[in-house]
Short mmCIF file of C-alpha atoms and ligand atoms in Angstrom, two decimals:
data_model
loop_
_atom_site.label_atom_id
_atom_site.label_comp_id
_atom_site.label_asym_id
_atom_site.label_seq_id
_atom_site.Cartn_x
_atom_site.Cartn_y
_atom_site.Cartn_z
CA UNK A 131 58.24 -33.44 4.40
CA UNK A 132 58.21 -30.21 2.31
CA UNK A 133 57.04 -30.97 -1.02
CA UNK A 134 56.29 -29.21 -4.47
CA UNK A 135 54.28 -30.15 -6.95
CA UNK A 136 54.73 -28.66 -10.38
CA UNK A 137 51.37 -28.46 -12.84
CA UNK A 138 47.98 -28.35 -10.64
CA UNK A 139 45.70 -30.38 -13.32
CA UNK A 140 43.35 -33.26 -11.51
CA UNK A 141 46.95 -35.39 -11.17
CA UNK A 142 49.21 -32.36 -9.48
CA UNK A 143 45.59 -31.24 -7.47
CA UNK A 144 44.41 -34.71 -6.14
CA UNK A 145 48.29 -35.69 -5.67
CA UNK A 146 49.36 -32.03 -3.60
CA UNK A 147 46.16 -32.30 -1.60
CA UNK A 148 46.37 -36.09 -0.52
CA UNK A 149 50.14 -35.50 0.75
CA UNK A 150 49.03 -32.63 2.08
CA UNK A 151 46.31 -34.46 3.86
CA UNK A 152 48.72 -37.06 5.63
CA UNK A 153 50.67 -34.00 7.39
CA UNK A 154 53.35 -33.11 4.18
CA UNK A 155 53.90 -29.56 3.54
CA UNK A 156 52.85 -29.05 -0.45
CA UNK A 157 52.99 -25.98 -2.77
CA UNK A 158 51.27 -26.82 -5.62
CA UNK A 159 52.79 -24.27 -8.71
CA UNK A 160 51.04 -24.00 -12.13
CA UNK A 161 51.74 -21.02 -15.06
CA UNK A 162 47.85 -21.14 -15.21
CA UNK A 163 47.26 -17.60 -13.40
CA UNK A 164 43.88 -17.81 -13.24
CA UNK A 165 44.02 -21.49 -12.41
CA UNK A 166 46.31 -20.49 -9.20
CA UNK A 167 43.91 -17.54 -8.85
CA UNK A 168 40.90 -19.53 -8.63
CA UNK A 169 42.83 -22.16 -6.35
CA UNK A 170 43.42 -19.21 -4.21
CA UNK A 171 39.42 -17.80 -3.50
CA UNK A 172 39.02 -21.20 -2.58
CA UNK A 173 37.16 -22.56 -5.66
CA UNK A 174 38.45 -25.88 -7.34
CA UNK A 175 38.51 -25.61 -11.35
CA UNK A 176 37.61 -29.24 -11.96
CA UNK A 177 35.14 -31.43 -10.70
CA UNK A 178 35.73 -34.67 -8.69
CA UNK A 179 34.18 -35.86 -5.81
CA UNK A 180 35.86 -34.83 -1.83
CA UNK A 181 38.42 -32.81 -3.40
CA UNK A 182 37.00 -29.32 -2.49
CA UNK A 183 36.46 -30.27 1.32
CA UNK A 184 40.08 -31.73 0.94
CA UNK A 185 41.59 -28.65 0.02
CA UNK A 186 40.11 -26.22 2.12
CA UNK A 187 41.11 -28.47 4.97
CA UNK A 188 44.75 -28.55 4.05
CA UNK A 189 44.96 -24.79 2.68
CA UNK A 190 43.03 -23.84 6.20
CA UNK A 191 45.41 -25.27 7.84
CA UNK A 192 48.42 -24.25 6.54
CA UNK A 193 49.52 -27.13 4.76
CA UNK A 194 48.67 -26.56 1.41
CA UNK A 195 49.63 -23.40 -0.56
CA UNK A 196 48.95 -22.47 -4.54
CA UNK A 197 51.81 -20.65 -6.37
CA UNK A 198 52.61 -19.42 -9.89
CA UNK A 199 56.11 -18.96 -8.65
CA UNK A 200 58.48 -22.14 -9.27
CA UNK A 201 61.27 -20.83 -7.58
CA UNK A 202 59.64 -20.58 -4.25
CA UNK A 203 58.24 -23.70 -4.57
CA UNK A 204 61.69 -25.24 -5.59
CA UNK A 205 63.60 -23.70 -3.31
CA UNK A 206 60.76 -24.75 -0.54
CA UNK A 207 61.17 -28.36 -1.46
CA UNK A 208 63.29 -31.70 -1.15
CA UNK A 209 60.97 -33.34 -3.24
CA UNK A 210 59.52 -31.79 -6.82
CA UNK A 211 57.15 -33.60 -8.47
CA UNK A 212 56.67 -32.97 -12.13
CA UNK A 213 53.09 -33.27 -13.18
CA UNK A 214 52.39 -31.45 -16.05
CA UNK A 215 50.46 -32.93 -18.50
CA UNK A 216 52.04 -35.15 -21.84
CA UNK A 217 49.77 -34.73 -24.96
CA UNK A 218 50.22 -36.68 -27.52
CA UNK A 219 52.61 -34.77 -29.97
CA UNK A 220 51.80 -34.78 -33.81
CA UNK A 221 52.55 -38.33 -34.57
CA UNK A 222 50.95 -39.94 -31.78
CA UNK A 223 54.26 -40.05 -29.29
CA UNK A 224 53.93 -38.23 -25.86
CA UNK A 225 55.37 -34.74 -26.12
CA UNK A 226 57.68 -34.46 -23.32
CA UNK A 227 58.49 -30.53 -23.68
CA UNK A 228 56.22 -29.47 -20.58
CA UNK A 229 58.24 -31.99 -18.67
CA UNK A 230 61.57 -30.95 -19.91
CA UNK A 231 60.71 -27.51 -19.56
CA UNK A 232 60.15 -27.82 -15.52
CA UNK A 233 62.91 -29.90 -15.45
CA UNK A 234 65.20 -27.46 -16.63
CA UNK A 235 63.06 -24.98 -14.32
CA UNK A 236 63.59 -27.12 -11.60
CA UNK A 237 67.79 -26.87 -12.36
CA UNK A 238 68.19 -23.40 -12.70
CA UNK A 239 66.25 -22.84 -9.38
CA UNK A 240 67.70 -25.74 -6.70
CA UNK A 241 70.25 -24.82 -4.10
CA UNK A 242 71.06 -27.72 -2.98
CA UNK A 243 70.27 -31.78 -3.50
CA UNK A 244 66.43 -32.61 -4.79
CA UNK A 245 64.50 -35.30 -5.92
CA UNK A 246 62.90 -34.63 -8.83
CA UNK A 247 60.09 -37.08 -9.59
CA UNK A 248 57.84 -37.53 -13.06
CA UNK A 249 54.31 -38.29 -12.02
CA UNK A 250 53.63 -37.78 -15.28
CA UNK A 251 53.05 -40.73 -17.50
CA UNK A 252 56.37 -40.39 -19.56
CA UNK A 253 57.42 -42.85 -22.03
CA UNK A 254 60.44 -45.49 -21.46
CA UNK A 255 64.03 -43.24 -21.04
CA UNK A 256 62.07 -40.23 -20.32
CA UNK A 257 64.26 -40.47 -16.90
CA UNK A 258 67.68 -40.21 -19.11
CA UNK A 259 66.60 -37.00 -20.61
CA UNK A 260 65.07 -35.60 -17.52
CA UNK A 261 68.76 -36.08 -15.75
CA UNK A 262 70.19 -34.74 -19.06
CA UNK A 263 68.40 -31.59 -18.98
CA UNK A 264 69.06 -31.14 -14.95
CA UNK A 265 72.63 -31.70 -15.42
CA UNK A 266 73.26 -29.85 -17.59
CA UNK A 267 71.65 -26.70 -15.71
CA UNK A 268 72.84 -27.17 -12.24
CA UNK A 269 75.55 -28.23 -10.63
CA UNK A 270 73.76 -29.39 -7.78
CA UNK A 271 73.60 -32.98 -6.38
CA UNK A 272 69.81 -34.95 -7.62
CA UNK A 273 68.01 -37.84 -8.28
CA UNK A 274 65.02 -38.72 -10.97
CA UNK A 275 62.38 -40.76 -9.61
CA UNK A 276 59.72 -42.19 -12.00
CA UNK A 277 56.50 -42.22 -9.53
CA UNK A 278 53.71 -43.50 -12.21
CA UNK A 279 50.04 -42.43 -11.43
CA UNK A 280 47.09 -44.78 -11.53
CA UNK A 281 44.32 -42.75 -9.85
CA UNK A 282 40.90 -43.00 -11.99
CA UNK A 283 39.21 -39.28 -12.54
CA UNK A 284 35.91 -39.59 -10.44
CA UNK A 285 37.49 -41.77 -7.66
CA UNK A 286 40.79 -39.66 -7.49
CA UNK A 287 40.85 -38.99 -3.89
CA UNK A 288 40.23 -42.89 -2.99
CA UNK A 289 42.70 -44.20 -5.48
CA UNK A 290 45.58 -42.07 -4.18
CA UNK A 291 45.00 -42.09 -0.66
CA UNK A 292 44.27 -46.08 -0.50
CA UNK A 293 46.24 -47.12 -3.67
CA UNK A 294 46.74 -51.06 -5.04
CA UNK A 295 50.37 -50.55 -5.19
CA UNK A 296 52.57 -47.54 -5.11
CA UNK A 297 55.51 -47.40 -8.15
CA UNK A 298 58.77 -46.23 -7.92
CA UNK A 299 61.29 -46.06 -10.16
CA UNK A 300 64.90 -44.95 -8.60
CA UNK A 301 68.50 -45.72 -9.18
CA UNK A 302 69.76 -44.69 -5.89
CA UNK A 303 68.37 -46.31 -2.47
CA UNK A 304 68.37 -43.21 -0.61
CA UNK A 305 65.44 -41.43 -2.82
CA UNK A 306 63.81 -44.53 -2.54
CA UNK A 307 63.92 -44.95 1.21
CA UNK A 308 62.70 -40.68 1.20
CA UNK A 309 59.80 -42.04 -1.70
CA UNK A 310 58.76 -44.64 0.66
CA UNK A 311 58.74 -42.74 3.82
CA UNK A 312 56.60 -40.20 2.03
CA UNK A 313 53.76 -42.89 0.60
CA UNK A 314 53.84 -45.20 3.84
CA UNK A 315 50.63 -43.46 5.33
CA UNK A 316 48.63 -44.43 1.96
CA UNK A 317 49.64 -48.00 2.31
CA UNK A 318 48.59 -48.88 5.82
CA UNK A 319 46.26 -51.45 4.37
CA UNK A 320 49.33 -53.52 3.28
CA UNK A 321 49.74 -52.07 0.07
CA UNK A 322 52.83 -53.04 -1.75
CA UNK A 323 55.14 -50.11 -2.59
CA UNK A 324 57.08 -51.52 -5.18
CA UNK A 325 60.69 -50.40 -5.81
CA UNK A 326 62.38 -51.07 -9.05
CA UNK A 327 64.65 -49.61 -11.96
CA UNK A 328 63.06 -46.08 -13.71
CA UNK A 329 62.54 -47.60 -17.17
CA UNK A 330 60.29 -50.48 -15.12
CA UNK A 331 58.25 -47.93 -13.27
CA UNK A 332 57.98 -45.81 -16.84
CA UNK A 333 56.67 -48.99 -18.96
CA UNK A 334 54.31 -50.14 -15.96
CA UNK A 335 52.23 -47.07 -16.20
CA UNK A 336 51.59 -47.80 -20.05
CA UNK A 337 51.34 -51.38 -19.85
CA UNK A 338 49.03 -51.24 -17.15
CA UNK A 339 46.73 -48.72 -19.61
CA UNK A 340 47.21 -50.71 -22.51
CA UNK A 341 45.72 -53.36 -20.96
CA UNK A 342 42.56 -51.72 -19.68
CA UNK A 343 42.47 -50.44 -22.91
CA UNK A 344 42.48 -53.15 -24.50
CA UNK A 345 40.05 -54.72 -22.45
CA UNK A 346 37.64 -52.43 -23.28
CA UNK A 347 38.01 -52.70 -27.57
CA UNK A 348 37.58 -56.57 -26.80
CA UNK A 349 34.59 -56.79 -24.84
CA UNK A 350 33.13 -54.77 -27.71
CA UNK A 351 34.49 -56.36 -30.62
CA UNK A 352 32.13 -58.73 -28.92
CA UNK A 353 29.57 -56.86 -28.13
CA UNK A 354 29.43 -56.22 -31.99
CA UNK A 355 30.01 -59.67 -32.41
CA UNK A 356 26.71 -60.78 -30.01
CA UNK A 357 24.29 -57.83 -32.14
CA UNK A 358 24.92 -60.52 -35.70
CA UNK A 359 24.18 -63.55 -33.87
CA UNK A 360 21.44 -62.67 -31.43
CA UNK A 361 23.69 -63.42 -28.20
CA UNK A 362 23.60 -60.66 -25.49
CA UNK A 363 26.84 -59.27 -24.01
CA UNK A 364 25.51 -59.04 -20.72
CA UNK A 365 25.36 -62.35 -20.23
CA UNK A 366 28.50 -63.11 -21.84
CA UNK A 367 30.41 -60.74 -20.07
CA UNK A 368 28.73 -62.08 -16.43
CA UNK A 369 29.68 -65.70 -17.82
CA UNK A 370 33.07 -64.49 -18.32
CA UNK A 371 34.12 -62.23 -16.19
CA UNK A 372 33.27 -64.54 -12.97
CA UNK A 373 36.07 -66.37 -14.15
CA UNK A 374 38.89 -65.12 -11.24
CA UNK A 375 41.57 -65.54 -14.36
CA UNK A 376 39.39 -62.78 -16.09
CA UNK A 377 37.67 -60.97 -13.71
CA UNK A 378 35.04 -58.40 -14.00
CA UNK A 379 36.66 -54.88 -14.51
CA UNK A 380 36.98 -53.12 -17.84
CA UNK A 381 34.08 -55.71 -19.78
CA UNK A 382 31.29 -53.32 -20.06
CA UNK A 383 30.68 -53.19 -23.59
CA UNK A 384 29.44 -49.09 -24.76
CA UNK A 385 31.28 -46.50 -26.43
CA UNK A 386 34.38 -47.01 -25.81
CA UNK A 387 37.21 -45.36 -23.87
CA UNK A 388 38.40 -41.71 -23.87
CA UNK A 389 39.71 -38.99 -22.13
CA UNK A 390 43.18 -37.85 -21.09
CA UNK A 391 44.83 -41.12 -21.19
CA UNK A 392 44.15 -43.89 -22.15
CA UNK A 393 43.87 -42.70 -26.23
CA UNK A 394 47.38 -40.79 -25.44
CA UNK A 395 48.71 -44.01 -23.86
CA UNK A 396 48.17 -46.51 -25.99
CA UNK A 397 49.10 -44.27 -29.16
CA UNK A 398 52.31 -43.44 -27.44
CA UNK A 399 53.06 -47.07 -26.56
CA UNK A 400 52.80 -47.84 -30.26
CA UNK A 401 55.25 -45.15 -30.98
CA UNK A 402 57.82 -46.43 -28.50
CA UNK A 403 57.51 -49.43 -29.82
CA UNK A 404 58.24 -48.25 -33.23
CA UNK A 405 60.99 -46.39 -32.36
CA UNK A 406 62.66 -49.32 -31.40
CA UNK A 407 61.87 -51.36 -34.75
CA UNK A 408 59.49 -53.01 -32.71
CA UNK A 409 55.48 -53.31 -34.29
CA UNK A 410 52.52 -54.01 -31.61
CA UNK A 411 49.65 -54.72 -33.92
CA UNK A 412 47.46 -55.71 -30.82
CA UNK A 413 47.57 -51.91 -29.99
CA UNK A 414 46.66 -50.72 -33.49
CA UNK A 415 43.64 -53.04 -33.49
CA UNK A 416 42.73 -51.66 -29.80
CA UNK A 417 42.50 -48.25 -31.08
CA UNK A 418 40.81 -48.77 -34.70
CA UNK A 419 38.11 -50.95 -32.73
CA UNK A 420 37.81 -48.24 -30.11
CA UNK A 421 37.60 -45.02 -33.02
CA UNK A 422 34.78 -47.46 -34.49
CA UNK A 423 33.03 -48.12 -31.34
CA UNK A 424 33.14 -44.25 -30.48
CA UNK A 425 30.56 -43.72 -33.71
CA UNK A 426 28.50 -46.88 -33.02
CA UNK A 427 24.75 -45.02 -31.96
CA UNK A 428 25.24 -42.37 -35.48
CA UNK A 429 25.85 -45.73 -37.05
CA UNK A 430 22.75 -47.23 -35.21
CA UNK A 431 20.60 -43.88 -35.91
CA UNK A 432 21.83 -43.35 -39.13
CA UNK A 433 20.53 -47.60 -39.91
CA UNK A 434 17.00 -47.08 -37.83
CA UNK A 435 16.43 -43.56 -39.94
CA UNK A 436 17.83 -45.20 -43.46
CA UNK A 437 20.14 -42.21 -43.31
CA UNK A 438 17.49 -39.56 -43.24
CA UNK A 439 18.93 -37.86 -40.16
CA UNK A 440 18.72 -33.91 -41.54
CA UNK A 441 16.36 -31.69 -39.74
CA UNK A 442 15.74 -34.31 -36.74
CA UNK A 443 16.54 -33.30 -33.13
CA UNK A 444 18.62 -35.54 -30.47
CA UNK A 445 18.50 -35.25 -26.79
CA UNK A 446 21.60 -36.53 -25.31
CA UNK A 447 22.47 -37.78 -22.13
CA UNK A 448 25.79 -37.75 -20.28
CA UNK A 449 28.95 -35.54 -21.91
CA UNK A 450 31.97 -36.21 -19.89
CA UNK A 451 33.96 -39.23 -20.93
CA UNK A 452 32.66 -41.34 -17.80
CA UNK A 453 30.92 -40.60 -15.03
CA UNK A 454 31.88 -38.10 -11.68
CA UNK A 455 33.91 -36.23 -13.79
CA UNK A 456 33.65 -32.86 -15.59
CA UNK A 457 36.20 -34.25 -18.61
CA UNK A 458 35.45 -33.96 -21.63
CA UNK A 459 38.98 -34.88 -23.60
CA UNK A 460 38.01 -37.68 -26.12
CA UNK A 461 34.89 -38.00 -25.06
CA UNK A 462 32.62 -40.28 -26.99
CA UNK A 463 30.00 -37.40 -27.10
CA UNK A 464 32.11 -34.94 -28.54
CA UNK A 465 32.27 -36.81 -31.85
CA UNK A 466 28.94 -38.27 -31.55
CA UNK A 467 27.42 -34.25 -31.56
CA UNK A 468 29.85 -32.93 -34.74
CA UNK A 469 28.72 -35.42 -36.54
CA UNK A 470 24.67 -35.07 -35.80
CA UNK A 471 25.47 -31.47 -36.31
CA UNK A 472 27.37 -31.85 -39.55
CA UNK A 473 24.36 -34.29 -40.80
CA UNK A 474 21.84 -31.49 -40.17
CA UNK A 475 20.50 -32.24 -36.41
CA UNK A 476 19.56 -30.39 -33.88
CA UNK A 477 21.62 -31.55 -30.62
CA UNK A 478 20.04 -30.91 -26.86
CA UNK A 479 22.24 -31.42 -23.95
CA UNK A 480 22.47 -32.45 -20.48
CA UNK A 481 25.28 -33.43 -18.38
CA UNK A 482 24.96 -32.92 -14.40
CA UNK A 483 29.06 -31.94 -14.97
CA UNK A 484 30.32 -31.11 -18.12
CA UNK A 485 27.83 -28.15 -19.35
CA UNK A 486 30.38 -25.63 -19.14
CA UNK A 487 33.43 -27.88 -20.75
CA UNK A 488 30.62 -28.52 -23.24
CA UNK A 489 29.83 -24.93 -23.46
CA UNK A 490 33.80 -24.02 -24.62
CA UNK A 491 33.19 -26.80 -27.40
CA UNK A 492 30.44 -26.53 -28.93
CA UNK A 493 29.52 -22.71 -27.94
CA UNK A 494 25.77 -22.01 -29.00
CA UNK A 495 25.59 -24.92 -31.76
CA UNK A 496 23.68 -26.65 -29.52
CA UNK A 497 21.26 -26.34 -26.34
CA UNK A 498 22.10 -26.96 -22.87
CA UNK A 499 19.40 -28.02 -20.57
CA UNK A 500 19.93 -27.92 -16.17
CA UNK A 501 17.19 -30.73 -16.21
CA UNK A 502 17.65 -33.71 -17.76
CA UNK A 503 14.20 -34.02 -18.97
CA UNK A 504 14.48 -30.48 -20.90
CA UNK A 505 16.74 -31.90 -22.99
CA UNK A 506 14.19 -34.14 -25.04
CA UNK A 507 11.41 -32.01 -25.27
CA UNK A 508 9.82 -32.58 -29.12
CA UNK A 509 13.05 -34.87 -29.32
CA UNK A 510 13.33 -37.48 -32.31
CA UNK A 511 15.16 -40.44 -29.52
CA UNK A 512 16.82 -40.11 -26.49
CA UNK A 513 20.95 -40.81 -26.72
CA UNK A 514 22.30 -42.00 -23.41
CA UNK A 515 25.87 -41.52 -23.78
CA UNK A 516 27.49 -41.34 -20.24
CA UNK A 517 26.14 -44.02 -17.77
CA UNK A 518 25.86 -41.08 -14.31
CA UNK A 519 23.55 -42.66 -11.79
CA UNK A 520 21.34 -40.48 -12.02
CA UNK A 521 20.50 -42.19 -15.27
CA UNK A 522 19.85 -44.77 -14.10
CA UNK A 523 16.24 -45.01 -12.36
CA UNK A 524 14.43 -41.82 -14.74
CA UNK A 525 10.63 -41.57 -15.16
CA UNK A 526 10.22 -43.28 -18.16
CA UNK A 527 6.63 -41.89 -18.68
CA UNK A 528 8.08 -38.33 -18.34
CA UNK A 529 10.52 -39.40 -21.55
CA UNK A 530 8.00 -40.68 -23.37
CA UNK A 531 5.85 -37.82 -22.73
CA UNK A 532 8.76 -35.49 -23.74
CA UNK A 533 9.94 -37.43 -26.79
CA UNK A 534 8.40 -36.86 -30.40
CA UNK A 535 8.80 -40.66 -30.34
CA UNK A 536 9.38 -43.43 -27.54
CA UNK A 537 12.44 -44.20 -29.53
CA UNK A 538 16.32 -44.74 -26.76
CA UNK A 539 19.47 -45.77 -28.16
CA UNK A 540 21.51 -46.38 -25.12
CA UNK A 541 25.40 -46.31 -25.63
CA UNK A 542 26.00 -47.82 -21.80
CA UNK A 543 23.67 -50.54 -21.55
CA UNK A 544 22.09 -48.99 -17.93
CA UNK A 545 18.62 -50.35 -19.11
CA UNK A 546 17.06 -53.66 -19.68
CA UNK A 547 15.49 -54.50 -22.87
CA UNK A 548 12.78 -56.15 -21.24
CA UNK A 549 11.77 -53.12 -19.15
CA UNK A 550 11.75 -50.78 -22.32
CA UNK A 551 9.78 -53.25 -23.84
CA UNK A 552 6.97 -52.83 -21.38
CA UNK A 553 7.26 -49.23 -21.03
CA UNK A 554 6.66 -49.32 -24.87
CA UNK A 555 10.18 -47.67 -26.12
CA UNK A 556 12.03 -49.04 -29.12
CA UNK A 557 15.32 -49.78 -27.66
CA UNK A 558 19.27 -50.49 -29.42
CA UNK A 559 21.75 -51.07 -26.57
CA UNK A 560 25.06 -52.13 -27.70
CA UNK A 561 25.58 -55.69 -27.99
CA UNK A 562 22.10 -56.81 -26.54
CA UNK A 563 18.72 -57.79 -28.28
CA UNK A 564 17.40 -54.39 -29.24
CA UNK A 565 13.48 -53.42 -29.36
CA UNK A 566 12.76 -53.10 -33.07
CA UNK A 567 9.57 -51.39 -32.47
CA UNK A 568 8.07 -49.19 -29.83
CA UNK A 569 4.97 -50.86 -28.30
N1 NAD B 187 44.02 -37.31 -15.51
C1 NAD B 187 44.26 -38.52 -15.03
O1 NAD B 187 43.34 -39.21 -14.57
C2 NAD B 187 45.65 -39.09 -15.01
C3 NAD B 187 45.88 -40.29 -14.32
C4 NAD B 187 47.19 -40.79 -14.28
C5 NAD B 187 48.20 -40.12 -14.94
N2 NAD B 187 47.95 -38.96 -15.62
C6 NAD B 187 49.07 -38.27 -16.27
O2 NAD B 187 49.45 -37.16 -15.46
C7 NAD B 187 49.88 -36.07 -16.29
C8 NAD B 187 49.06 -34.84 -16.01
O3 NAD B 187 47.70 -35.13 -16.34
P1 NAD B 187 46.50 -34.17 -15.93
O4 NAD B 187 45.25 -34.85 -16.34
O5 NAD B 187 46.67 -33.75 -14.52
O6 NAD B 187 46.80 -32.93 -16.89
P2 NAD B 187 46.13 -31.48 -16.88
O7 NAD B 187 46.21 -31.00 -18.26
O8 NAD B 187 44.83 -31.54 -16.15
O9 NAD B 187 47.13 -30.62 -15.96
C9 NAD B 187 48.41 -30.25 -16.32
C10 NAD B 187 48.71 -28.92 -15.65
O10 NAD B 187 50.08 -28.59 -15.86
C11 NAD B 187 50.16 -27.17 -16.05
N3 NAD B 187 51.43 -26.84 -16.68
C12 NAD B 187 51.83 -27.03 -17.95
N4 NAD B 187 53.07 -26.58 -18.14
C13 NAD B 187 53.50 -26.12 -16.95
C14 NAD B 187 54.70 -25.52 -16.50
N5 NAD B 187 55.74 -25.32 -17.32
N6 NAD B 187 54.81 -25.15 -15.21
C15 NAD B 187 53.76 -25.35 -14.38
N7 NAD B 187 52.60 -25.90 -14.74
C16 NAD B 187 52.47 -26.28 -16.02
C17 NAD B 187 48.94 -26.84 -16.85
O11 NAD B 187 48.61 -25.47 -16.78
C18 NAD B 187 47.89 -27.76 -16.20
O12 NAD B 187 47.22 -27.10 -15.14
C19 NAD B 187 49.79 -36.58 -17.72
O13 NAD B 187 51.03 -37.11 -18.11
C20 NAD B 187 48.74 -37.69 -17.62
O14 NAD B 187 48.92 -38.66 -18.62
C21 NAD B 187 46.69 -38.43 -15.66
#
């Protein structure tokens, strides 16, 4: 099938490439130039794991093609997926003007009938004004599909090409049929592809993330709640989560969610329900617990220092957002550095990803370190604030040896109190007896 797919971010990247991979032939377009540009040497502007070898495959073999030019790529295509991105505007509502804007791209450049597709995550009756717009720029025959996206960054590739379920939301059976013939090699496994009505597909996308959201804010409120009464979350969460009504996704208790979504989502799915007279205090509580949880190792540091933070220096851990990613958008770290900074610290960095995304924040504020280890050299505490792997099994007499102090605050619970115990460290998880004193 000859596909286009319009905004190359990781969505319109990982999505291009994996129906490239199963035989489709995909122009992915983007007004980036130097995005397209780079596409085009070969070189892959984010990071996430099999993409690269992915998409020299595909471009190698003439599947896959990068494009600044829309009309090519319209005119090349029976279906257009829109996958720009959907920021949250000024008041916390997705800002659909990227989307309308290809949309009314997409209308001034078809010749004939298209289905045009939002894989973006667009709010409930973003599918009305996406027809609006078309019709009212071409007088050619179309149909809107609302495809949602679930794919996590860091297991992009794996989510899209083996999905749970595959969305659609379509008013006419014969885009659906073309929508289902297009996804049936990713759901060999016996995936459902579920058909239903646009605003359906639209609302599942933010429900789903409002959930997983939400989630997350609880297993911290009790976290927080476990520090006052000496209870320890890991154990909680194990003695929950085995529970097959609760299951054990999403109950890792830390520093709460960012990047590109699900902040965005669940302020936009308070503004849609606002819009329609409708409050959803649950949400407002899942994003005031997460803002809090976001600031809970200054709060720790600022309580094991008595607020004498100025002139001390921090060697942080982990940038990105999460793990196998390069993305730093509402990353926890991002606020946790201004603020060290703005009380006087020195910050040192490491991320095995996100140095150069760090790099465009912060600029020469702070100092980036290749190794790890470099990064807590005459160090006040190490401040673990992304859980990679690589984390996960250091030499803990090299940190001690590198700290000013054997002194860890660990935002992602990847050690055991116990452990740091022996090896001497005072310790403050989140949620879990900490280790008052080093030994
Ligand atoms: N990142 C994720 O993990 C994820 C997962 C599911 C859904 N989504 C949703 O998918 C959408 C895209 O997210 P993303 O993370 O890929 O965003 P992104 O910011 O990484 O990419 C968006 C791309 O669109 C391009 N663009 C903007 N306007 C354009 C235009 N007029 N013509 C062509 N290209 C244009 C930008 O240059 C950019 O490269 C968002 O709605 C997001 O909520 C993201």
């Amino acid at each position: 099938m000859k596909i286009s797919v319009i905004g190359t971010g990781y969505v319109g990247l990982v999505a291009g490439t994996c129906f490239a991979e199963s035989g489709n032939d995909v122009i992915c377009v983007d007004i980036d130039e130097a995005k397209v540009k780079t596409l085009r040497e070969g070189r892959v502007p984010i990071y996430e794991p099999g993409l690269e070898e992915l998409i020299k495959r595909n471009v190698a073999e003439g599947r896959l093609a990068f494009s600044t030019d829309l009309r090519g790529a319209v005119r090349h295509a029976l279906v257009c997926f829109i996958a720009v991105g959907t920021p949250p505007g000024e008041d916390g509502s997705a800002n659909l003007s990227a989307v309308h804007k290809v949309a009314e791209d997409i209308a001034k450049t078809m010749d004939g009938y298209r289905i045009v597709v939002t894989k973006s995550t667009v709010p409930v009756s973003t599918h009305i004004s996406v027809a609006k717009v078309l019709s009212e720029n071409t007088n050619h025959p179309f149909d809107v599909v609302s495809n949602p996206e679930f794919m996590k960054e860091g297991a992009a590739i794996e989510d899209f090409l083996k999905p749970d379920r595959v969305v659609i939301g379509a008013a006419s059976s014969k885009a659906a049929d073309i929508m289902k013939d297009l996804y049936a090699p990713f759901v060999r496994g016996g995936a459902p592809i579920l058909v239903m009505d646009n605003a359906s597909a639209e609302m599942t996308k933010y429900a789903a993330n409002a959930l997983l959201a939400t989630k997350i804010s609880f297993i911290n409120e009790v976290a927080n709640l476990c520090e006052r009464v000496g209870a320890d979350v890991n154990h909680v969460r194990q003695g929950m989560g085995l529970d097959r009504r609760l299951g054990m996704h999403f109950l890792y208790a830390g520093l709460g969610y960012g990047g590109s979504c699900f902040p965005k989502d669940v302020q936009a799915i308070i503004k849609t329900a606002e819009k329609v007279g409708l409050e959803f205090p649950l949400m407002n509580a899942v994003e005031t617990v997460n803002n809090r949880q976001k600031r809970k190792i200054f709060e720790k540091l600022s309580e094991y220092y008595k607020g004498n933070l100025e002139g001390r220096t921090f060697g942080v851990w982990g940038l990105a957002f999460k793990p196998r990613t390069d993305d730093m958008r509402e990353a926890p770290a991002v606020g946790l550095i201004e603020d060290l900074l703005a009380a006087g610290c020195k910050v040192a960095v490491h991320d095995p990803e996100a140095m150069e995304v760090a790099r465009a924040i912060f600029g020469d504020r702070i100092s980036y370190h290749r190794h790890n280890y470099d990064a807590l050299e005459g160090a006040d505490a190490l401040l673990l604030v992304t859980e990679w792997n690589e984390f996960r099994r250091p030499d803990f007499d090299r940190i001690k040896r590198m700290l000013k102090a054997p002194v860890v605050f660990d935002g992602r619970n990847i050690w055991e109190p116990n452990d740091m115990a022996k090896q001497g460290f005072a310790y403050f998880p989140i949620g879990r007896p900490p280790v008052e004193k080093a030994g």
